[in-house]
């Protein structure tokens, strides 16, 4: 639908170019995800924000952490945006803090603008002295910790979905 893209991709591209190799697909997805994060950053503007973080092992047994941002937009509406998935070498509080700070810093989102943090009940996350909560509170005393209750709901829904055949089928398609 975009003439300039159509001209390059359809008219000037080699006729054998299919752009279907795994590396090309990953590059395209990286470009798109960076654009989405840039748009989220613009949407946040100078607003204060709240982070929701959870970590788990993926199918290949690697630790990964998701970061979701919650903020009030310029029109006064509460927004919640999935921001990124970060692969982490371990789940110590110090490593998680560094990775979160780095991921946010790449888009000029700074810890001193954080007004809340939400995690599950794992000790590396909620520990008030050496947990992620405590580490962020040392840098920003306004970043209050809230237990991430949605984590419990996700676990309950997953357990229910595994037992109910009709629910399993709806997620397979």
Short mmCIF file of N, CA and C in Angstrom, two decimals:
data_model
loop_
_atom_site.label_atom_id
_atom_site.label_comp_id
_atom_site.label_asym_id
_atom_site.label_seq_id
_atom_site.Cartn_x
_atom_site.Cartn_y
_atom_site.Cartn_z
N UNK A 1 0.81 -1.20 0.00
CA UNK A 1 0.00 0.00 0.00
C UNK A 1 0.86 1.27 0.00
N UNK A 2 2.09 1.18 0.47
CA UNK A 2 2.99 2.33 0.49
C UNK A 2 3.78 2.33 -0.81
N UNK A 3 3.66 3.40 -1.57
CA UNK A 3 4.28 3.44 -2.90
C UNK A 3 5.80 3.35 -2.86
N UNK A 4 6.43 4.05 -1.90
CA UNK A 4 7.89 4.03 -1.87
C UNK A 4 8.41 2.64 -1.49
N UNK A 5 7.74 1.96 -0.59
CA UNK A 5 8.16 0.61 -0.23
C UNK A 5 7.86 -0.34 -1.38
N UNK A 6 6.69 -0.19 -1.97
CA UNK A 6 6.33 -1.04 -3.11
C UNK A 6 7.30 -0.90 -4.26
N UNK A 7 7.74 0.33 -4.50
CA UNK A 7 8.70 0.58 -5.58
C UNK A 7 10.00 -0.16 -5.32
N UNK A 8 10.49 -0.09 -4.10
CA UNK A 8 11.77 -0.74 -3.78
C UNK A 8 11.62 -2.26 -3.72
N UNK A 9 10.63 -2.72 -3.00
CA UNK A 9 10.50 -4.17 -2.78
C UNK A 9 9.98 -4.87 -4.02
N UNK A 10 9.00 -4.28 -4.69
CA UNK A 10 8.38 -4.99 -5.81
C UNK A 10 9.05 -4.70 -7.15
N UNK A 11 9.52 -3.50 -7.34
CA UNK A 11 10.05 -3.13 -8.64
C UNK A 11 11.56 -3.28 -8.75
N UNK A 12 12.30 -2.81 -7.74
CA UNK A 12 13.76 -2.77 -7.83
C UNK A 12 14.45 -3.96 -7.17
N UNK A 13 13.72 -4.74 -6.40
CA UNK A 13 14.33 -5.88 -5.72
C UNK A 13 14.60 -7.00 -6.73
N UNK A 14 15.63 -7.80 -6.47
CA UNK A 14 15.87 -8.94 -7.36
C UNK A 14 14.64 -9.85 -7.38
N UNK A 15 14.36 -10.42 -8.51
CA UNK A 15 13.15 -11.24 -8.65
C UNK A 15 13.20 -12.52 -7.83
N UNK A 16 14.40 -12.95 -7.44
CA UNK A 16 14.48 -14.17 -6.64
C UNK A 16 14.47 -13.88 -5.14
N UNK A 17 14.33 -12.61 -4.74
CA UNK A 17 14.32 -12.24 -3.32
C UNK A 17 12.98 -12.61 -2.70
N UNK A 18 13.01 -13.47 -1.72
CA UNK A 18 11.78 -13.89 -1.04
C UNK A 18 11.75 -13.41 0.40
N UNK A 19 12.91 -13.07 0.98
CA UNK A 19 13.01 -12.57 2.35
C UNK A 19 12.42 -13.55 3.37
N UNK A 20 12.67 -14.84 3.17
CA UNK A 20 12.10 -15.85 4.05
C UNK A 20 13.14 -16.60 4.88
N UNK A 21 14.41 -16.29 4.76
CA UNK A 21 15.40 -17.00 5.56
C UNK A 21 15.24 -16.60 7.03
N UNK A 22 15.60 -17.47 7.96
CA UNK A 22 15.46 -17.15 9.39
C UNK A 22 16.19 -15.86 9.78
N UNK A 23 17.38 -15.63 9.23
CA UNK A 23 18.11 -14.41 9.58
C UNK A 23 17.39 -13.16 9.09
N UNK A 24 16.87 -13.21 7.89
CA UNK A 24 16.13 -12.06 7.34
C UNK A 24 14.88 -11.81 8.18
N UNK A 25 14.16 -12.87 8.52
CA UNK A 25 12.96 -12.72 9.34
C UNK A 25 13.29 -12.09 10.69
N UNK A 26 14.38 -12.54 11.32
CA UNK A 26 14.79 -11.98 12.61
C UNK A 26 15.16 -10.51 12.48
N UNK A 27 15.87 -10.17 11.41
CA UNK A 27 16.24 -8.77 11.19
C UNK A 27 15.00 -7.89 11.01
N UNK A 28 14.04 -8.38 10.23
CA UNK A 28 12.81 -7.62 10.01
C UNK A 28 12.05 -7.46 11.33
N UNK A 29 11.95 -8.52 12.11
CA UNK A 29 11.26 -8.44 13.40
C UNK A 29 11.98 -7.49 14.36
N UNK A 30 13.31 -7.50 14.35
CA UNK A 30 14.07 -6.57 15.20
C UNK A 30 13.79 -5.12 14.82
N UNK A 31 13.75 -4.85 13.54
CA UNK A 31 13.47 -3.49 13.07
C UNK A 31 12.08 -3.06 13.52
N UNK A 32 11.11 -3.93 13.32
CA UNK A 32 9.73 -3.61 13.70
C UNK A 32 9.62 -3.41 15.22
N UNK A 33 10.22 -4.31 16.01
CA UNK A 33 10.11 -4.20 17.46
C UNK A 33 10.79 -2.93 17.98
N UNK A 34 11.91 -2.54 17.37
CA UNK A 34 12.55 -1.28 17.77
C UNK A 34 11.67 -0.08 17.45
N UNK A 35 10.98 -0.13 16.32
CA UNK A 35 10.06 0.96 15.97
C UNK A 35 8.89 1.03 16.95
N UNK A 36 8.38 -0.13 17.35
CA UNK A 36 7.28 -0.16 18.31
C UNK A 36 7.74 0.41 19.66
N UNK A 37 8.92 0.01 20.13
CA UNK A 37 9.43 0.55 21.39
C UNK A 37 9.66 2.06 21.30
N UNK A 38 10.11 2.54 20.16
CA UNK A 38 10.28 3.98 19.97
C UNK A 38 8.93 4.69 20.06
N UNK A 39 7.91 4.10 19.48
CA UNK A 39 6.56 4.69 19.55
C UNK A 39 6.04 4.69 20.99
N UNK A 40 6.29 3.61 21.72
CA UNK A 40 5.89 3.56 23.13
C UNK A 40 6.60 4.65 23.90
N UNK A 41 7.89 4.83 23.63
CA UNK A 41 8.66 5.88 24.31
C UNK A 41 8.07 7.25 24.04
N UNK A 42 7.69 7.51 22.80
CA UNK A 42 7.07 8.79 22.47
C UNK A 42 5.73 8.95 23.17
N UNK A 43 4.99 7.86 23.27
CA UNK A 43 3.70 7.88 23.95
C UNK A 43 3.86 8.22 25.44
N UNK A 44 4.92 7.72 26.06
CA UNK A 44 5.16 7.99 27.48
C UNK A 44 5.58 9.45 27.67
N UNK A 45 6.38 9.96 26.76
CA UNK A 45 6.82 11.35 26.88
C UNK A 45 7.59 11.56 28.17
N UNK A 46 7.21 12.59 28.93
CA UNK A 46 7.87 12.90 30.19
C UNK A 46 7.13 12.31 31.39
N UNK A 47 6.14 11.48 31.12
CA UNK A 47 5.33 10.91 32.21
C UNK A 47 6.15 9.96 33.08
N UNK A 48 5.71 9.82 34.30
CA UNK A 48 6.29 8.83 35.20
C UNK A 48 5.72 7.48 34.79
N UNK A 49 6.41 6.40 35.13
CA UNK A 49 5.96 5.08 34.71
C UNK A 49 6.16 4.05 35.80
N UNK A 50 5.55 2.92 35.60
CA UNK A 50 5.54 1.78 36.51
C UNK A 50 6.03 0.59 35.71
N UNK A 51 6.87 -0.26 36.27
CA UNK A 51 7.31 -1.45 35.53
C UNK A 51 6.68 -2.70 36.13
N UNK A 52 6.32 -3.62 35.27
CA UNK A 52 5.87 -4.96 35.66
C UNK A 52 6.87 -5.92 35.03
N UNK A 53 7.47 -6.77 35.85
CA UNK A 53 8.53 -7.64 35.37
C UNK A 53 8.25 -9.07 35.83
N UNK A 54 8.49 -10.02 34.94
CA UNK A 54 8.42 -11.43 35.30
C UNK A 54 9.51 -12.15 34.53
N UNK A 55 10.06 -13.19 35.14
CA UNK A 55 11.09 -13.97 34.46
C UNK A 55 10.71 -15.43 34.50
N UNK A 56 11.16 -16.15 33.47
CA UNK A 56 10.87 -17.58 33.34
C UNK A 56 11.84 -18.19 32.34
N UNK A 57 11.88 -19.50 32.31
CA UNK A 57 12.68 -20.20 31.31
C UNK A 57 11.85 -20.42 30.06
N UNK A 58 12.48 -20.23 28.90
CA UNK A 58 11.77 -20.49 27.66
C UNK A 58 11.90 -21.96 27.28
N UNK A 59 11.39 -22.33 26.12
CA UNK A 59 11.39 -23.72 25.68
C UNK A 59 12.80 -24.29 25.53
N UNK A 60 13.78 -23.42 25.25
CA UNK A 60 15.16 -23.90 25.10
C UNK A 60 15.93 -23.84 26.43
N UNK A 61 15.19 -23.62 27.52
CA UNK A 61 15.75 -23.63 28.87
C UNK A 61 16.63 -22.41 29.16
N UNK A 62 16.43 -21.31 28.44
CA UNK A 62 17.15 -20.06 28.69
C UNK A 62 16.26 -19.15 29.53
N UNK A 63 16.89 -18.44 30.46
CA UNK A 63 16.15 -17.49 31.28
C UNK A 63 15.81 -16.25 30.45
N UNK A 64 14.57 -15.81 30.56
CA UNK A 64 14.16 -14.58 29.90
C UNK A 64 13.26 -13.78 30.82
N UNK A 65 13.27 -12.49 30.62
CA UNK A 65 12.52 -11.58 31.47
C UNK A 65 11.67 -10.68 30.58
N UNK A 66 10.41 -10.51 30.95
CA UNK A 66 9.54 -9.60 30.22
C UNK A 66 9.40 -8.30 31.00
N UNK A 67 9.34 -7.21 30.27
CA UNK A 67 9.15 -5.90 30.89
C UNK A 67 7.91 -5.27 30.27
N UNK A 68 6.97 -4.90 31.12
CA UNK A 68 5.75 -4.21 30.71
C UNK A 68 5.77 -2.85 31.39
N UNK A 69 5.39 -1.81 30.67
CA UNK A 69 5.35 -0.46 31.22
C UNK A 69 3.90 -0.02 31.39
N UNK A 70 3.64 0.61 32.51
CA UNK A 70 2.31 1.17 32.78
C UNK A 70 2.51 2.66 33.03
N UNK A 71 1.66 3.49 32.43
CA UNK A 71 1.81 4.94 32.54
C UNK A 71 0.49 5.62 32.21
N UNK A 72 0.40 6.89 32.54
CA UNK A 72 -0.77 7.69 32.18
C UNK A 72 -0.37 8.55 30.99
N UNK A 73 -1.14 8.42 29.90
CA UNK A 73 -0.77 9.15 28.68
C UNK A 73 -1.16 10.62 28.76
N UNK A 74 -0.87 11.35 27.71
CA UNK A 74 -1.11 12.80 27.68
C UNK A 74 -2.59 13.15 27.81
N UNK A 75 -3.47 12.21 27.44
CA UNK A 75 -4.92 12.44 27.55
C UNK A 75 -5.48 12.00 28.90
N UNK A 76 -4.61 11.49 29.78
CA UNK A 76 -5.05 11.09 31.11
C UNK A 76 -5.53 9.65 31.21
N UNK A 77 -5.29 8.85 30.18
CA UNK A 77 -5.71 7.46 30.21
C UNK A 77 -4.56 6.57 30.68
N UNK A 78 -4.89 5.60 31.50
CA UNK A 78 -3.91 4.63 31.96
C UNK A 78 -3.61 3.68 30.81
N UNK A 79 -2.34 3.52 30.49
CA UNK A 79 -1.91 2.64 29.41
C UNK A 79 -0.96 1.59 29.96
N UNK A 80 -1.00 0.43 29.37
CA UNK A 80 -0.07 -0.64 29.72
C UNK A 80 0.45 -1.21 28.42
N UNK A 81 1.77 -1.20 28.27
CA UNK A 81 2.39 -1.62 27.01
C UNK A 81 3.46 -2.67 27.27
N UNK A 82 3.38 -3.76 26.52
CA UNK A 82 4.47 -4.73 26.54
C UNK A 82 5.66 -4.05 25.90
N UNK A 83 6.81 -4.05 26.61
CA UNK A 83 7.96 -3.30 26.11
C UNK A 83 9.02 -4.19 25.49
N UNK A 84 9.44 -5.25 26.21
CA UNK A 84 10.50 -6.09 25.65
C UNK A 84 10.63 -7.40 26.39
N UNK A 85 11.32 -8.32 25.76
CA UNK A 85 11.78 -9.56 26.39
C UNK A 85 13.30 -9.50 26.38
N UNK A 86 13.90 -9.77 27.53
CA UNK A 86 15.35 -9.71 27.66
C UNK A 86 15.85 -11.07 28.11
N UNK A 87 16.83 -11.61 27.41
CA UNK A 87 17.46 -12.86 27.87
C UNK A 87 18.47 -12.50 28.94
N UNK A 88 18.43 -13.23 30.05
CA UNK A 88 19.33 -12.95 31.17
C UNK A 88 20.18 -14.17 31.47
N UNK A 89 21.40 -13.93 31.92
CA UNK A 89 22.32 -15.04 32.21
C UNK A 89 21.96 -15.73 33.51
N UNK A 90 21.43 -14.97 34.47
CA UNK A 90 20.96 -15.55 35.73
C UNK A 90 19.87 -14.66 36.29
N UNK A 91 19.25 -15.09 37.36
CA UNK A 91 18.12 -14.33 37.89
C UNK A 91 18.43 -13.68 39.24
N UNK A 92 19.69 -13.36 39.46
CA UNK A 92 20.01 -12.61 40.67
C UNK A 92 19.44 -11.20 40.53
N UNK A 93 19.14 -10.59 41.65
CA UNK A 93 18.55 -9.25 41.63
C UNK A 93 19.45 -8.26 40.92
N UNK A 94 20.76 -8.35 41.15
CA UNK A 94 21.70 -7.41 40.52
C UNK A 94 21.68 -7.54 39.00
N UNK A 95 21.66 -8.77 38.50
CA UNK A 95 21.62 -8.99 37.04
C UNK A 95 20.31 -8.46 36.46
N UNK A 96 19.19 -8.75 37.11
CA UNK A 96 17.90 -8.29 36.61
C UNK A 96 17.84 -6.76 36.60
N UNK A 97 18.33 -6.13 37.65
CA UNK A 97 18.33 -4.66 37.72
C UNK A 97 19.16 -4.07 36.58
N UNK A 98 20.33 -4.64 36.35
CA UNK A 98 21.19 -4.14 35.27
C UNK A 98 20.49 -4.28 33.92
N UNK A 99 19.90 -5.44 33.66
CA UNK A 99 19.24 -5.67 32.37
C UNK A 99 18.03 -4.76 32.19
N UNK A 100 17.25 -4.56 33.25
CA UNK A 100 16.09 -3.65 33.16
C UNK A 100 16.57 -2.23 32.90
N UNK A 101 17.56 -1.79 33.67
CA UNK A 101 18.09 -0.43 33.50
C UNK A 101 18.64 -0.23 32.10
N UNK A 102 19.36 -1.23 31.58
CA UNK A 102 19.91 -1.12 30.22
C UNK A 102 18.80 -1.05 29.18
N UNK A 103 17.79 -1.91 29.31
CA UNK A 103 16.69 -1.94 28.34
C UNK A 103 15.93 -0.62 28.34
N UNK A 104 15.67 -0.07 29.52
CA UNK A 104 14.96 1.20 29.61
C UNK A 104 15.86 2.35 29.13
N UNK A 105 17.13 2.30 29.50
CA UNK A 105 18.07 3.35 29.14
C UNK A 105 18.27 3.51 27.65
N UNK A 106 18.17 2.41 26.90
CA UNK A 106 18.32 2.49 25.44
C UNK A 106 17.25 3.39 24.82
N UNK A 107 16.14 3.57 25.53
CA UNK A 107 15.05 4.40 25.02
C UNK A 107 14.83 5.63 25.90
N UNK A 108 15.87 6.03 26.62
CA UNK A 108 15.84 7.22 27.47
C UNK A 108 14.71 7.19 28.50
N UNK A 109 14.44 6.02 29.04
CA UNK A 109 13.52 5.87 30.16
C UNK A 109 14.39 5.64 31.39
N UNK A 110 14.36 6.60 32.32
CA UNK A 110 15.30 6.56 33.43
C UNK A 110 14.63 6.16 34.73
N UNK A 111 15.41 5.51 35.56
CA UNK A 111 14.92 4.97 36.82
C UNK A 111 14.34 6.08 37.71
N UNK A 112 14.89 7.28 37.67
CA UNK A 112 14.37 8.35 38.53
C UNK A 112 12.94 8.75 38.15
N UNK A 113 12.44 8.32 36.98
CA UNK A 113 11.05 8.56 36.60
C UNK A 113 10.14 7.39 36.94
N UNK A 114 10.68 6.32 37.49
CA UNK A 114 9.88 5.16 37.85
C UNK A 114 9.12 5.48 39.13
N UNK A 115 7.84 5.17 39.15
CA UNK A 115 7.02 5.42 40.33
C UNK A 115 6.44 4.14 40.92
N UNK A 116 6.74 3.02 40.32
CA UNK A 116 6.25 1.77 40.87
C UNK A 116 6.92 0.59 40.20
N UNK A 117 6.91 -0.53 40.91
CA UNK A 117 7.48 -1.76 40.38
C UNK A 117 6.63 -2.92 40.86
N UNK A 118 6.31 -3.82 39.94
CA UNK A 118 5.48 -4.97 40.27
C UNK A 118 6.14 -6.26 39.84
N UNK A 119 6.24 -7.20 40.81
CA UNK A 119 6.87 -8.49 40.55
C UNK A 119 6.06 -9.57 41.22
N UNK A 120 6.41 -10.82 40.92
CA UNK A 120 5.80 -11.94 41.63
C UNK A 120 6.44 -12.05 43.02
N UNK A 121 6.14 -13.11 43.71
CA UNK A 121 6.61 -13.24 45.09
C UNK A 121 7.97 -13.85 45.27
N UNK A 122 8.74 -14.06 44.21
CA UNK A 122 10.06 -14.67 44.34
C UNK A 122 10.97 -13.77 45.17
N UNK A 123 11.81 -14.38 46.01
CA UNK A 123 12.64 -13.61 46.92
C UNK A 123 13.64 -12.71 46.19
N UNK A 124 14.12 -13.13 45.03
CA UNK A 124 15.06 -12.27 44.29
C UNK A 124 14.37 -11.02 43.76
N UNK A 125 13.07 -11.04 43.68
CA UNK A 125 12.32 -9.89 43.17
C UNK A 125 11.82 -9.00 44.32
N UNK A 126 11.15 -9.58 45.29
CA UNK A 126 10.46 -8.78 46.29
C UNK A 126 11.30 -8.44 47.51
N UNK A 127 12.47 -9.02 47.65
CA UNK A 127 13.29 -8.76 48.83
C UNK A 127 13.52 -7.28 49.06
N UNK A 128 13.16 -6.79 50.24
CA UNK A 128 13.23 -5.35 50.50
C UNK A 128 14.66 -4.86 50.73
N UNK A 129 15.61 -5.77 50.98
CA UNK A 129 17.00 -5.35 51.18
C UNK A 129 17.86 -5.68 49.97
N UNK A 130 17.88 -6.94 49.58
CA UNK A 130 18.76 -7.36 48.48
C UNK A 130 18.01 -7.79 47.24
N UNK A 131 16.69 -7.72 47.27
CA UNK A 131 15.89 -8.08 46.10
C UNK A 131 15.84 -6.93 45.10
N UNK A 132 15.27 -7.20 43.96
CA UNK A 132 15.15 -6.19 42.91
C UNK A 132 14.42 -4.96 43.43
N UNK A 133 13.39 -5.19 44.23
CA UNK A 133 12.64 -4.07 44.82
C UNK A 133 13.56 -3.14 45.60
N UNK A 134 14.37 -3.71 46.47
CA UNK A 134 15.27 -2.92 47.29
C UNK A 134 16.32 -2.18 46.48
N UNK A 135 16.85 -2.85 45.45
CA UNK A 135 17.87 -2.20 44.62
C UNK A 135 17.32 -0.98 43.89
N UNK A 136 16.10 -1.09 43.37
CA UNK A 136 15.50 0.05 42.69
C UNK A 136 15.11 1.15 43.67
N UNK A 137 14.65 0.76 44.86
CA UNK A 137 14.28 1.76 45.87
C UNK A 137 15.48 2.60 46.30
N UNK A 138 16.66 2.02 46.29
CA UNK A 138 17.87 2.78 46.64
C UNK A 138 18.13 3.89 45.61
N UNK A 139 17.82 3.61 44.35
CA UNK A 139 18.04 4.60 43.29
C UNK A 139 16.89 5.59 43.16
N UNK A 140 15.69 5.13 43.48
CA UNK A 140 14.50 5.98 43.35
C UNK A 140 13.53 5.63 44.46
N UNK A 141 13.50 6.46 45.49
CA UNK A 141 12.67 6.16 46.67
C UNK A 141 11.17 6.23 46.38
N UNK A 142 10.78 6.74 45.22
CA UNK A 142 9.37 6.83 44.84
C UNK A 142 8.87 5.58 44.12
N UNK A 143 9.76 4.65 43.81
CA UNK A 143 9.39 3.45 43.03
C UNK A 143 8.85 2.38 43.97
N UNK A 144 7.63 2.56 44.42
CA UNK A 144 7.03 1.64 45.38
C UNK A 144 6.78 0.27 44.77
N UNK A 145 6.92 -0.75 45.61
CA UNK A 145 6.72 -2.13 45.19
C UNK A 145 5.27 -2.53 45.40
N UNK A 146 4.69 -3.21 44.41
CA UNK A 146 3.35 -3.77 44.50
C UNK A 146 3.44 -5.21 44.04
N UNK A 147 2.87 -6.12 44.83
CA UNK A 147 2.87 -7.52 44.42
C UNK A 147 2.09 -7.65 43.12
N UNK A 148 2.61 -8.39 42.19
CA UNK A 148 2.04 -8.54 40.86
C UNK A 148 1.02 -9.68 40.89
N UNK A 149 -0.24 -9.36 41.24
CA UNK A 149 -1.27 -10.37 41.38
C UNK A 149 -1.63 -11.05 40.06
N UNK A 150 -1.40 -10.38 38.94
CA UNK A 150 -1.73 -10.97 37.64
C UNK A 150 -0.96 -12.27 37.43
N UNK A 151 0.19 -12.40 38.08
CA UNK A 151 0.98 -13.62 37.97
C UNK A 151 0.17 -14.82 38.48
N UNK A 152 -0.52 -14.65 39.59
CA UNK A 152 -1.37 -15.72 40.13
C UNK A 152 -2.49 -16.07 39.16
N UNK A 153 -3.09 -15.05 38.57
CA UNK A 153 -4.17 -15.29 37.61
C UNK A 153 -3.66 -16.07 36.41
N UNK A 154 -2.48 -15.72 35.94
CA UNK A 154 -1.90 -16.43 34.80
C UNK A 154 -1.68 -17.90 35.14
N UNK A 155 -1.14 -18.18 36.33
CA UNK A 155 -0.91 -19.56 36.74
C UNK A 155 -2.23 -20.33 36.83
N UNK A 156 -3.25 -19.69 37.39
CA UNK A 156 -4.56 -20.34 37.51
C UNK A 156 -5.17 -20.61 36.14
N UNK A 157 -5.09 -19.63 35.24
CA UNK A 157 -5.64 -19.81 33.89
C UNK A 157 -4.89 -20.90 33.13
N UNK A 158 -3.58 -20.95 33.28
CA UNK A 158 -2.79 -21.98 32.61
C UNK A 158 -3.17 -23.36 33.11
N UNK A 159 -3.30 -23.50 34.42
CA UNK A 159 -3.69 -24.80 35.00
C UNK A 159 -5.08 -25.21 34.54
N UNK A 160 -6.01 -24.25 34.51
CA UNK A 160 -7.38 -24.56 34.06
C UNK A 160 -7.40 -24.92 32.58
N UNK A 161 -6.63 -24.20 31.78
CA UNK A 161 -6.62 -24.45 30.34
C UNK A 161 -6.03 -25.81 30.00
N UNK A 162 -5.06 -26.26 30.80
CA UNK A 162 -4.46 -27.57 30.54
C UNK A 162 -5.44 -28.69 30.79
N UNK A 163 -6.39 -28.50 31.69
CA UNK A 163 -7.35 -29.54 32.05
C UNK A 163 -8.60 -29.52 31.19
N UNK A 164 -8.91 -28.39 30.61
CA UNK A 164 -10.13 -28.25 29.83
C UNK A 164 -9.81 -28.35 28.35
N UNK A 165 -10.28 -29.41 27.72
CA UNK A 165 -9.94 -29.71 26.31
C UNK A 165 -10.40 -28.60 25.38
N UNK A 166 -11.61 -28.06 25.57
CA UNK A 166 -12.11 -27.02 24.66
C UNK A 166 -11.26 -25.76 24.71
N UNK A 167 -10.72 -25.44 25.86
CA UNK A 167 -9.85 -24.26 25.97
C UNK A 167 -8.53 -24.54 25.25
N UNK A 168 -8.00 -25.74 25.44
CA UNK A 168 -6.74 -26.11 24.76
C UNK A 168 -6.87 -25.96 23.26
N UNK A 169 -7.99 -26.42 22.69
CA UNK A 169 -8.19 -26.33 21.24
C UNK A 169 -8.25 -24.89 20.76
N UNK A 170 -8.84 -24.01 21.56
CA UNK A 170 -8.96 -22.61 21.11
C UNK A 170 -7.60 -21.91 21.03
N UNK A 171 -6.61 -22.37 21.83
CA UNK A 171 -5.29 -21.76 21.79
C UNK A 171 -4.37 -22.43 20.78
N UNK A 172 -4.76 -23.55 20.23
CA UNK A 172 -3.89 -24.24 19.27
C UNK A 172 -4.01 -23.68 17.87
N UNK A 173 -5.06 -23.02 17.54
CA UNK A 173 -5.27 -22.51 16.18
C UNK A 173 -4.81 -21.12 16.02
#
